[in-house]
Short mmCIF file of N, CA and C in Angstrom, two decimals:
data_model
loop_
_atom_site.label_atom_id
_atom_site.label_comp_id
_atom_site.label_asym_id
_atom_site.label_seq_id
_atom_site.Cartn_x
_atom_site.Cartn_y
_atom_site.Cartn_z
N MET A 685 -103.80 200.65 58.33
CA MET A 685 -103.61 199.21 58.29
C MET A 685 -102.47 198.78 59.22
N ILE A 686 -101.43 199.57 59.30
CA ILE A 686 -100.29 199.19 60.13
C ILE A 686 -100.70 199.11 61.59
N LEU A 687 -101.47 200.09 62.05
CA LEU A 687 -101.92 200.06 63.44
C LEU A 687 -102.72 198.79 63.71
N ALA A 688 -103.58 198.41 62.79
CA ALA A 688 -104.37 197.18 62.96
C ALA A 688 -103.46 195.96 63.06
N ARG A 689 -102.43 195.94 62.25
CA ARG A 689 -101.53 194.78 62.29
C ARG A 689 -100.70 194.77 63.58
N LEU A 690 -100.32 195.93 64.05
CA LEU A 690 -99.59 196.00 65.32
C LEU A 690 -100.48 195.54 66.47
N ILE A 691 -101.73 195.93 66.44
CA ILE A 691 -102.66 195.49 67.48
C ILE A 691 -102.84 193.98 67.40
N LEU A 692 -102.97 193.43 66.19
CA LEU A 692 -103.06 191.97 66.06
C LEU A 692 -101.81 191.31 66.63
N GLY A 693 -100.66 191.90 66.37
CA GLY A 693 -99.42 191.35 66.92
C GLY A 693 -99.44 191.33 68.43
N LEU A 694 -99.89 192.41 69.04
CA LEU A 694 -99.97 192.44 70.50
C LEU A 694 -101.00 191.44 71.01
N LEU A 695 -102.13 191.32 70.31
CA LEU A 695 -103.14 190.35 70.73
C LEU A 695 -102.65 188.91 70.54
N SER A 696 -101.69 188.72 69.64
CA SER A 696 -101.13 187.37 69.47
C SER A 696 -100.29 186.97 70.68
N LEU A 697 -99.85 187.96 71.46
CA LEU A 697 -99.09 187.67 72.68
C LEU A 697 -100.00 187.25 73.81
N ALA A 698 -101.18 187.89 73.89
CA ALA A 698 -102.14 187.57 74.95
C ALA A 698 -103.43 188.34 74.69
N PRO A 699 -104.58 187.80 75.13
CA PRO A 699 -105.82 188.58 75.04
C PRO A 699 -105.69 189.84 75.89
N MET A 700 -106.27 190.96 75.42
CA MET A 700 -106.13 192.23 76.13
C MET A 700 -107.37 193.09 75.95
N THR A 701 -107.57 193.97 76.91
CA THR A 701 -108.57 195.03 76.78
C THR A 701 -107.92 196.18 76.01
N GLY A 702 -108.73 197.16 75.61
CA GLY A 702 -108.18 198.35 74.98
C GLY A 702 -107.21 199.06 75.91
N TYR A 703 -107.54 199.10 77.20
CA TYR A 703 -106.66 199.71 78.19
C TYR A 703 -105.32 198.97 78.25
N ASP A 704 -105.38 197.63 78.26
CA ASP A 704 -104.15 196.83 78.28
C ASP A 704 -103.31 197.11 77.04
N LEU A 705 -103.98 197.21 75.88
CA LEU A 705 -103.25 197.48 74.64
C LEU A 705 -102.53 198.83 74.71
N LYS A 706 -103.20 199.84 75.22
CA LYS A 706 -102.56 201.16 75.34
C LYS A 706 -101.34 201.07 76.25
N LYS A 707 -101.45 200.36 77.36
CA LYS A 707 -100.30 200.19 78.25
C LYS A 707 -99.16 199.46 77.53
N HIS A 708 -99.49 198.43 76.75
CA HIS A 708 -98.45 197.71 76.02
C HIS A 708 -97.81 198.59 74.94
N PHE A 709 -98.62 199.38 74.24
CA PHE A 709 -98.05 200.31 73.27
C PHE A 709 -97.03 201.20 73.95
N ASP A 710 -97.43 201.80 75.05
CA ASP A 710 -96.56 202.75 75.74
C ASP A 710 -95.31 202.09 76.31
N ALA A 711 -95.42 200.84 76.73
CA ALA A 711 -94.30 200.17 77.39
C ALA A 711 -93.40 199.40 76.44
N THR A 712 -93.90 199.04 75.26
CA THR A 712 -93.10 198.14 74.43
C THR A 712 -92.80 198.63 73.03
N ILE A 713 -93.69 199.35 72.39
CA ILE A 713 -93.43 199.70 70.99
C ILE A 713 -93.50 201.20 70.70
N SER A 714 -93.63 202.00 71.73
CA SER A 714 -93.76 203.44 71.51
C SER A 714 -92.50 204.05 70.89
N HIS A 715 -91.38 203.34 70.93
CA HIS A 715 -90.16 203.88 70.31
C HIS A 715 -90.20 203.80 68.79
N PHE A 716 -91.20 203.09 68.24
CA PHE A 716 -91.32 203.10 66.79
C PHE A 716 -92.75 203.32 66.31
N TRP A 717 -93.74 203.24 67.20
CA TRP A 717 -95.11 203.51 66.79
C TRP A 717 -95.90 203.90 68.02
N ASN A 718 -96.72 204.91 67.89
CA ASN A 718 -97.58 205.25 69.01
C ASN A 718 -99.01 205.40 68.53
N ALA A 719 -99.90 205.25 69.45
CA ALA A 719 -101.33 205.39 69.16
C ALA A 719 -102.03 205.86 70.41
N ASP A 720 -103.00 206.73 70.24
CA ASP A 720 -103.76 207.16 71.41
C ASP A 720 -104.91 206.18 71.65
N LYS A 721 -105.57 206.35 72.79
CA LYS A 721 -106.64 205.42 73.16
C LYS A 721 -107.75 205.39 72.12
N ALA A 722 -108.12 206.54 71.60
CA ALA A 722 -109.21 206.59 70.63
C ALA A 722 -108.86 205.79 69.37
N GLN A 723 -107.62 205.92 68.89
CA GLN A 723 -107.19 205.15 67.71
C GLN A 723 -107.24 203.66 68.00
N ILE A 724 -106.78 203.27 69.18
CA ILE A 724 -106.76 201.85 69.54
C ILE A 724 -108.18 201.30 69.59
N TYR A 725 -109.09 202.01 70.25
CA TYR A 725 -110.46 201.52 70.38
C TYR A 725 -111.17 201.47 69.02
N ARG A 726 -110.95 202.48 68.17
CA ARG A 726 -111.55 202.46 66.83
C ARG A 726 -111.03 201.27 66.02
N THR A 727 -109.74 201.04 66.13
CA THR A 727 -109.13 199.94 65.38
C THR A 727 -109.61 198.60 65.92
N LEU A 728 -109.74 198.46 67.23
CA LEU A 728 -110.27 197.23 67.80
C LEU A 728 -111.68 196.94 67.26
N GLU A 729 -112.53 197.96 67.21
CA GLU A 729 -113.89 197.79 66.67
C GLU A 729 -113.83 197.28 65.24
N SER A 730 -112.93 197.85 64.46
CA SER A 730 -112.77 197.44 63.06
C SER A 730 -112.27 196.00 62.96
N LEU A 731 -111.32 195.63 63.81
CA LEU A 731 -110.78 194.26 63.79
C LEU A 731 -111.86 193.25 64.15
N VAL A 732 -112.70 193.60 65.11
CA VAL A 732 -113.80 192.70 65.49
C VAL A 732 -114.81 192.61 64.35
N ARG A 733 -115.17 193.76 63.78
CA ARG A 733 -116.13 193.79 62.68
C ARG A 733 -115.63 192.95 61.49
N ASP A 734 -114.31 193.01 61.23
CA ASP A 734 -113.74 192.29 60.09
C ASP A 734 -113.42 190.83 60.41
N GLY A 735 -113.63 190.41 61.64
CA GLY A 735 -113.42 189.02 62.03
C GLY A 735 -111.98 188.67 62.39
N PHE A 736 -111.12 189.68 62.53
CA PHE A 736 -109.71 189.43 62.88
C PHE A 736 -109.49 189.34 64.38
N ALA A 737 -110.45 189.83 65.13
CA ALA A 737 -110.39 189.76 66.60
C ALA A 737 -111.80 189.46 67.10
N ALA A 738 -111.86 188.88 68.26
CA ALA A 738 -113.14 188.61 68.93
C ALA A 738 -113.10 189.28 70.29
N VAL A 739 -114.26 189.65 70.78
CA VAL A 739 -114.33 190.33 72.06
C VAL A 739 -115.23 189.52 72.99
N GLU A 740 -114.81 189.44 74.24
CA GLU A 740 -115.57 188.74 75.27
C GLU A 740 -115.78 189.71 76.42
N THR A 741 -117.01 189.78 76.89
CA THR A 741 -117.31 190.62 78.04
C THR A 741 -117.07 189.80 79.31
N VAL A 742 -116.22 190.31 80.16
CA VAL A 742 -115.89 189.62 81.41
C VAL A 742 -116.41 190.47 82.55
N GLU A 743 -117.39 189.92 83.26
CA GLU A 743 -117.98 190.64 84.40
C GLU A 743 -116.99 190.65 85.55
N GLN A 744 -117.03 191.75 86.34
CA GLN A 744 -116.17 191.90 87.51
C GLN A 744 -117.03 192.40 88.66
N ALA A 745 -116.87 191.81 89.79
CA ALA A 745 -117.63 192.24 90.97
C ALA A 745 -117.20 193.64 91.39
N GLY A 746 -118.16 194.55 91.43
CA GLY A 746 -117.87 195.89 91.90
C GLY A 746 -117.18 196.80 90.90
N TYR A 747 -116.92 196.32 89.70
CA TYR A 747 -116.25 197.10 88.66
C TYR A 747 -117.02 196.93 87.36
N PRO A 748 -116.81 197.87 86.43
CA PRO A 748 -117.45 197.69 85.12
C PRO A 748 -116.90 196.43 84.43
N ALA A 749 -117.72 195.86 83.57
CA ALA A 749 -117.28 194.68 82.81
C ALA A 749 -116.10 195.04 81.92
N ARG A 750 -115.21 194.08 81.75
CA ARG A 750 -114.03 194.27 80.88
C ARG A 750 -114.34 193.69 79.50
N GLN A 751 -113.90 194.39 78.46
CA GLN A 751 -114.04 193.90 77.09
C GLN A 751 -112.67 193.35 76.68
N VAL A 752 -112.52 192.02 76.76
CA VAL A 752 -111.24 191.39 76.47
C VAL A 752 -111.23 190.93 75.02
N HIS A 753 -110.23 191.39 74.29
CA HIS A 753 -110.10 191.05 72.88
C HIS A 753 -109.05 189.96 72.70
N ARG A 754 -109.30 189.09 71.74
CA ARG A 754 -108.31 188.06 71.39
C ARG A 754 -108.25 187.98 69.87
N ILE A 755 -107.12 187.56 69.39
CA ILE A 755 -106.94 187.40 67.96
C ILE A 755 -107.64 186.13 67.50
N THR A 756 -108.25 186.16 66.32
CA THR A 756 -108.92 184.99 65.76
C THR A 756 -107.98 184.30 64.78
N ASP A 757 -108.40 183.16 64.26
CA ASP A 757 -107.60 182.48 63.23
C ASP A 757 -107.42 183.39 62.01
N ALA A 758 -108.50 184.09 61.62
CA ALA A 758 -108.38 185.02 60.49
C ALA A 758 -107.40 186.14 60.82
N GLY A 759 -107.38 186.58 62.08
CA GLY A 759 -106.43 187.59 62.51
C GLY A 759 -105.00 187.10 62.44
N HIS A 760 -104.78 185.84 62.85
CA HIS A 760 -103.43 185.25 62.73
C HIS A 760 -103.00 185.21 61.27
N GLU A 761 -103.94 184.85 60.38
CA GLU A 761 -103.61 184.79 58.95
C GLU A 761 -103.26 186.18 58.41
N ALA A 762 -104.05 187.19 58.80
CA ALA A 762 -103.78 188.55 58.34
C ALA A 762 -102.44 189.05 58.87
N LEU A 763 -102.15 188.71 60.12
CA LEU A 763 -100.86 189.11 60.70
C LEU A 763 -99.71 188.43 59.97
N ALA A 764 -99.85 187.14 59.72
CA ALA A 764 -98.79 186.41 59.01
C ALA A 764 -98.60 186.95 57.59
N GLU A 765 -99.69 187.29 56.94
CA GLU A 765 -99.59 187.86 55.58
C GLU A 765 -98.84 189.18 55.61
N TRP A 766 -99.14 190.02 56.59
CA TRP A 766 -98.45 191.29 56.71
C TRP A 766 -96.97 191.09 57.03
N LEU A 767 -96.67 190.16 57.95
CA LEU A 767 -95.29 189.92 58.35
C LEU A 767 -94.44 189.38 57.19
N THR A 768 -95.05 188.63 56.29
CA THR A 768 -94.30 188.02 55.20
C THR A 768 -94.35 188.83 53.91
N SER A 769 -95.13 189.92 53.88
CA SER A 769 -95.19 190.74 52.67
C SER A 769 -93.90 191.55 52.54
N ALA A 770 -93.62 191.98 51.33
CA ALA A 770 -92.41 192.76 51.07
C ALA A 770 -92.49 194.11 51.78
N PRO A 771 -91.49 194.44 52.58
CA PRO A 771 -91.50 195.75 53.27
C PRO A 771 -91.40 196.88 52.26
N GLN A 772 -92.18 197.91 52.49
CA GLN A 772 -92.14 199.11 51.66
C GLN A 772 -91.44 200.22 52.45
N PRO A 773 -90.75 201.12 51.76
CA PRO A 773 -90.14 202.23 52.49
C PRO A 773 -91.23 203.07 53.16
N ASP A 774 -90.99 203.44 54.39
CA ASP A 774 -91.95 204.26 55.12
C ASP A 774 -91.60 205.72 54.94
N ALA A 775 -92.59 206.51 54.59
CA ALA A 775 -92.39 207.95 54.53
C ALA A 775 -92.47 208.46 55.96
N GLU A 776 -91.36 209.00 56.44
CA GLU A 776 -91.32 209.47 57.82
C GLU A 776 -92.03 210.80 57.95
N ARG A 777 -92.80 210.92 59.01
CA ARG A 777 -93.45 212.18 59.35
C ARG A 777 -92.80 212.68 60.62
N ASN A 778 -92.17 213.83 60.55
CA ASN A 778 -91.43 214.33 61.70
C ASN A 778 -91.68 215.84 61.82
N ALA A 779 -92.52 216.20 62.78
CA ALA A 779 -92.89 217.60 62.96
C ALA A 779 -91.68 218.47 63.29
N PHE A 780 -90.72 217.92 64.04
CA PHE A 780 -89.53 218.70 64.38
C PHE A 780 -88.75 219.07 63.12
N LEU A 781 -88.60 218.14 62.19
CA LEU A 781 -87.87 218.46 60.95
C LEU A 781 -88.62 219.51 60.14
N GLY A 782 -89.94 219.55 60.27
CA GLY A 782 -90.70 220.62 59.64
C GLY A 782 -90.30 221.98 60.20
N ARG A 783 -90.09 222.02 61.51
CA ARG A 783 -89.63 223.27 62.14
C ARG A 783 -88.22 223.63 61.67
N VAL A 784 -87.34 222.64 61.62
CA VAL A 784 -85.96 222.90 61.19
C VAL A 784 -85.95 223.40 59.75
N PHE A 785 -86.78 222.82 58.91
CA PHE A 785 -86.83 223.21 57.49
C PHE A 785 -87.09 224.71 57.35
N PHE A 786 -87.95 225.24 58.24
CA PHE A 786 -88.29 226.66 58.16
C PHE A 786 -87.58 227.51 59.21
N ALA A 787 -86.59 226.97 59.87
CA ALA A 787 -85.90 227.69 60.95
C ALA A 787 -85.15 228.92 60.47
N SER A 788 -84.94 229.04 59.18
CA SER A 788 -84.27 230.25 58.67
C SER A 788 -85.12 231.49 58.92
N GLN A 789 -86.39 231.30 59.22
CA GLN A 789 -87.27 232.43 59.51
C GLN A 789 -87.14 232.90 60.96
N LEU A 790 -86.37 232.17 61.76
CA LEU A 790 -86.15 232.52 63.16
C LEU A 790 -84.89 233.35 63.31
N LYS A 791 -84.82 234.07 64.40
CA LYS A 791 -83.56 234.71 64.77
C LYS A 791 -82.60 233.58 65.14
N ASP A 792 -81.30 233.81 64.97
CA ASP A 792 -80.30 232.78 65.27
C ASP A 792 -80.45 232.23 66.69
N ALA A 793 -80.68 233.12 67.65
CA ALA A 793 -80.81 232.68 69.05
C ALA A 793 -82.02 231.76 69.21
N ASP A 794 -83.10 232.07 68.52
CA ASP A 794 -84.30 231.24 68.62
C ASP A 794 -84.09 229.89 67.93
N ALA A 795 -83.36 229.87 66.84
CA ALA A 795 -83.05 228.61 66.17
C ALA A 795 -82.19 227.73 67.09
N ARG A 796 -81.22 228.35 67.75
CA ARG A 796 -80.38 227.59 68.68
C ARG A 796 -81.21 227.05 69.85
N LYS A 797 -82.17 227.85 70.34
CA LYS A 797 -83.05 227.39 71.42
C LYS A 797 -83.88 226.20 70.96
N LEU A 798 -84.38 226.26 69.74
CA LEU A 798 -85.16 225.14 69.19
C LEU A 798 -84.33 223.87 69.17
N LEU A 799 -83.11 223.97 68.69
CA LEU A 799 -82.23 222.80 68.62
C LEU A 799 -81.85 222.30 70.01
N ALA A 800 -81.59 223.22 70.92
CA ALA A 800 -81.22 222.83 72.29
C ALA A 800 -82.38 222.13 72.99
N ALA A 801 -83.59 222.64 72.77
CA ALA A 801 -84.76 222.00 73.38
C ALA A 801 -84.93 220.58 72.83
N ARG A 802 -84.72 220.42 71.54
CA ARG A 802 -84.84 219.08 70.95
C ARG A 802 -83.73 218.17 71.48
N ARG A 803 -82.53 218.71 71.62
CA ARG A 803 -81.42 217.91 72.16
C ARG A 803 -81.75 217.42 73.57
N ASP A 804 -82.30 218.31 74.39
CA ASP A 804 -82.68 217.92 75.74
C ASP A 804 -83.75 216.82 75.72
N ALA A 805 -84.75 216.99 74.87
CA ALA A 805 -85.82 215.99 74.76
C ALA A 805 -85.27 214.66 74.24
N ALA A 806 -84.40 214.73 73.24
CA ALA A 806 -83.82 213.50 72.67
C ALA A 806 -82.92 212.80 73.68
N THR A 807 -82.22 213.57 74.50
CA THR A 807 -81.38 212.98 75.54
C THR A 807 -82.22 212.24 76.56
N GLN A 808 -83.34 212.85 76.96
CA GLN A 808 -84.24 212.18 77.90
C GLN A 808 -84.88 210.93 77.28
N TYR A 809 -85.26 211.05 76.02
CA TYR A 809 -85.86 209.92 75.31
C TYR A 809 -84.87 208.76 75.23
N LEU A 810 -83.62 209.08 74.87
CA LEU A 810 -82.58 208.05 74.80
C LEU A 810 -82.38 207.39 76.16
N ALA A 811 -82.34 208.18 77.22
CA ALA A 811 -82.16 207.62 78.57
C ALA A 811 -83.31 206.67 78.90
N GLY A 812 -84.53 207.03 78.51
CA GLY A 812 -85.68 206.16 78.76
C GLY A 812 -85.57 204.85 78.01
N LEU A 813 -85.13 204.91 76.75
CA LEU A 813 -84.95 203.68 75.97
C LEU A 813 -83.85 202.81 76.56
N GLN A 814 -82.76 203.44 76.97
CA GLN A 814 -81.66 202.69 77.57
C GLN A 814 -82.09 202.04 78.88
N GLU A 815 -82.94 202.73 79.63
CA GLU A 815 -83.48 202.16 80.87
C GLU A 815 -84.36 200.95 80.57
N GLN A 816 -85.18 201.06 79.53
CA GLN A 816 -86.00 199.91 79.12
C GLN A 816 -85.11 198.73 78.75
N LEU A 817 -84.06 199.01 77.97
CA LEU A 817 -83.15 197.95 77.54
C LEU A 817 -82.45 197.31 78.73
N ALA A 818 -82.04 198.12 79.69
CA ALA A 818 -81.36 197.60 80.88
C ALA A 818 -82.28 196.68 81.67
N GLY A 819 -83.58 196.91 81.59
CA GLY A 819 -84.54 196.09 82.30
C GLY A 819 -84.87 194.78 81.60
N GLN A 820 -84.34 194.59 80.42
CA GLN A 820 -84.60 193.37 79.65
C GLN A 820 -83.51 192.33 79.92
N ARG A 821 -83.93 191.10 80.04
CA ARG A 821 -82.94 190.02 80.11
C ARG A 821 -82.42 189.77 78.70
N ALA A 822 -81.19 189.33 78.60
CA ALA A 822 -80.64 189.00 77.29
C ALA A 822 -81.51 187.91 76.67
N ALA A 823 -81.86 188.11 75.42
CA ALA A 823 -82.72 187.16 74.73
C ALA A 823 -81.94 186.57 73.55
N PRO A 824 -81.63 185.29 73.61
CA PRO A 824 -80.88 184.68 72.50
C PRO A 824 -81.75 184.57 71.26
N VAL A 825 -81.12 184.47 70.10
CA VAL A 825 -81.84 184.26 68.86
C VAL A 825 -82.72 183.02 69.05
N GLY A 826 -83.96 183.12 68.60
CA GLY A 826 -84.90 182.03 68.78
C GLY A 826 -85.87 182.28 69.91
N ASP A 827 -85.47 183.10 70.87
CA ASP A 827 -86.37 183.48 71.97
C ASP A 827 -87.35 184.52 71.40
N PRO A 828 -88.65 184.41 71.72
CA PRO A 828 -89.62 185.37 71.18
C PRO A 828 -89.28 186.82 71.51
N ARG A 829 -88.55 187.06 72.58
CA ARG A 829 -88.19 188.42 72.97
C ARG A 829 -87.05 188.98 72.13
N TYR A 830 -86.32 188.16 71.43
CA TYR A 830 -85.13 188.61 70.70
C TYR A 830 -85.45 189.79 69.78
N PHE A 831 -86.46 189.63 68.93
CA PHE A 831 -86.76 190.69 67.96
C PHE A 831 -87.41 191.90 68.63
N ARG A 832 -88.10 191.69 69.74
CA ARG A 832 -88.67 192.83 70.47
C ARG A 832 -87.55 193.70 71.02
N VAL A 833 -86.53 193.06 71.58
CA VAL A 833 -85.37 193.79 72.10
C VAL A 833 -84.59 194.43 70.95
N ALA A 834 -84.55 193.76 69.80
CA ALA A 834 -83.86 194.32 68.64
C ALA A 834 -84.49 195.64 68.21
N THR A 835 -85.83 195.75 68.29
CA THR A 835 -86.46 197.03 67.93
C THR A 835 -86.10 198.11 68.94
N LEU A 836 -85.92 197.74 70.18
CA LEU A 836 -85.50 198.70 71.20
C LEU A 836 -84.09 199.20 70.91
N ARG A 837 -83.21 198.28 70.52
CA ARG A 837 -81.84 198.69 70.16
C ARG A 837 -81.86 199.61 68.94
N ASN A 838 -82.77 199.36 68.00
CA ASN A 838 -82.91 200.24 66.84
C ASN A 838 -83.33 201.63 67.28
N GLY A 839 -84.29 201.71 68.20
CA GLY A 839 -84.72 203.01 68.71
C GLY A 839 -83.58 203.77 69.37
N ILE A 840 -82.75 203.06 70.10
CA ILE A 840 -81.58 203.67 70.74
C ILE A 840 -80.63 204.22 69.70
N ARG A 841 -80.37 203.46 68.66
CA ARG A 841 -79.44 203.93 67.61
C ARG A 841 -80.00 205.16 66.89
N HIS A 842 -81.31 205.18 66.64
CA HIS A 842 -81.92 206.35 66.00
C HIS A 842 -81.79 207.57 66.90
N ALA A 843 -82.03 207.41 68.18
CA ALA A 843 -81.91 208.53 69.12
C ALA A 843 -80.46 209.02 69.18
N GLN A 844 -79.52 208.07 69.19
CA GLN A 844 -78.10 208.46 69.21
C GLN A 844 -77.73 209.21 67.93
N ALA A 845 -78.23 208.74 66.78
CA ALA A 845 -77.94 209.41 65.51
C ALA A 845 -78.53 210.82 65.50
N GLU A 846 -79.74 210.98 66.03
CA GLU A 846 -80.32 212.32 66.08
C GLU A 846 -79.48 213.24 66.96
N LEU A 847 -79.02 212.73 68.10
CA LEU A 847 -78.18 213.55 68.97
C LEU A 847 -76.88 213.94 68.29
N GLU A 848 -76.28 213.04 67.54
CA GLU A 848 -75.05 213.37 66.80
C GLU A 848 -75.34 214.44 65.76
N TRP A 849 -76.46 214.31 65.06
CA TRP A 849 -76.85 215.29 64.04
C TRP A 849 -77.10 216.66 64.69
N LEU A 850 -77.81 216.68 65.82
CA LEU A 850 -78.07 217.94 66.51
C LEU A 850 -76.76 218.61 66.94
N GLN A 851 -75.83 217.81 67.44
CA GLN A 851 -74.53 218.35 67.85
C GLN A 851 -73.82 218.97 66.64
N GLU A 852 -73.89 218.29 65.53
CA GLU A 852 -73.26 218.80 64.30
C GLU A 852 -73.88 220.14 63.88
N ILE A 853 -75.20 220.20 63.84
CA ILE A 853 -75.88 221.42 63.43
C ILE A 853 -75.62 222.55 64.42
N GLU A 854 -75.69 222.24 65.72
CA GLU A 854 -75.43 223.27 66.72
C GLU A 854 -73.99 223.77 66.61
N GLY A 855 -73.05 222.89 66.31
CA GLY A 855 -71.65 223.30 66.13
C GLY A 855 -71.48 224.22 64.94
N GLU A 856 -72.20 223.97 63.87
CA GLU A 856 -72.11 224.81 62.68
C GLU A 856 -72.72 226.20 62.92
N LEU A 857 -73.71 226.26 63.83
CA LEU A 857 -74.35 227.54 64.13
C LEU A 857 -73.57 228.37 65.14
N ALA A 858 -72.63 227.74 65.84
CA ALA A 858 -71.90 228.45 66.90
C ALA A 858 -70.96 229.50 66.34
#
C-alpha cells in the first residue's frame, strides 16, 4: 500500500510514464524508499484498475506509444487519506544488520572487513545525498519543495548516524 501511495504522490506532481516514475524514484525518494521497475508497473496497473490513476496512450512518431499515467480525483482522495492518517511505526528491514547480528560466526578480520565495506558504502551514499542537497535551492516553509528537501536532510542524518555507529563498533573491535 505504501508504494501505491508514493506513486500517487509522484503522480500528483505531474502525469508520468512508468519509466518517468522510476527516474523520479531514483532521483528524489530513493533515500527513504526504493522500487524496481516491475514493482512500479505492477502497482500502476493496480492503481488504474482501482480507479486511483488513469492511463492515456500517447502516440509518438517513430517511437513506441507512451503510457502516461495521471492521478484521478479518487487517487487524490486516497492520497489525502493516507497523508492524514495516524503514522504507524515502521518495522525496518535492513539486510546489513542481519549480517552484523550473526557476525560472531566470522573471523575477527572478516567482521572488520564487513564493517569497513559498509563504512565505505555509507560514505559514498552520504556524499551522494549531500550532492543532491547541494543541488537544491533553499525552499522556505510553504514552498512545495520544503518537505521534499526535509526528507533529504533526514536521509543525510541517518547516513551520518550510521557512520558514527560504524566508527564506534570498529573502534571497539580494534
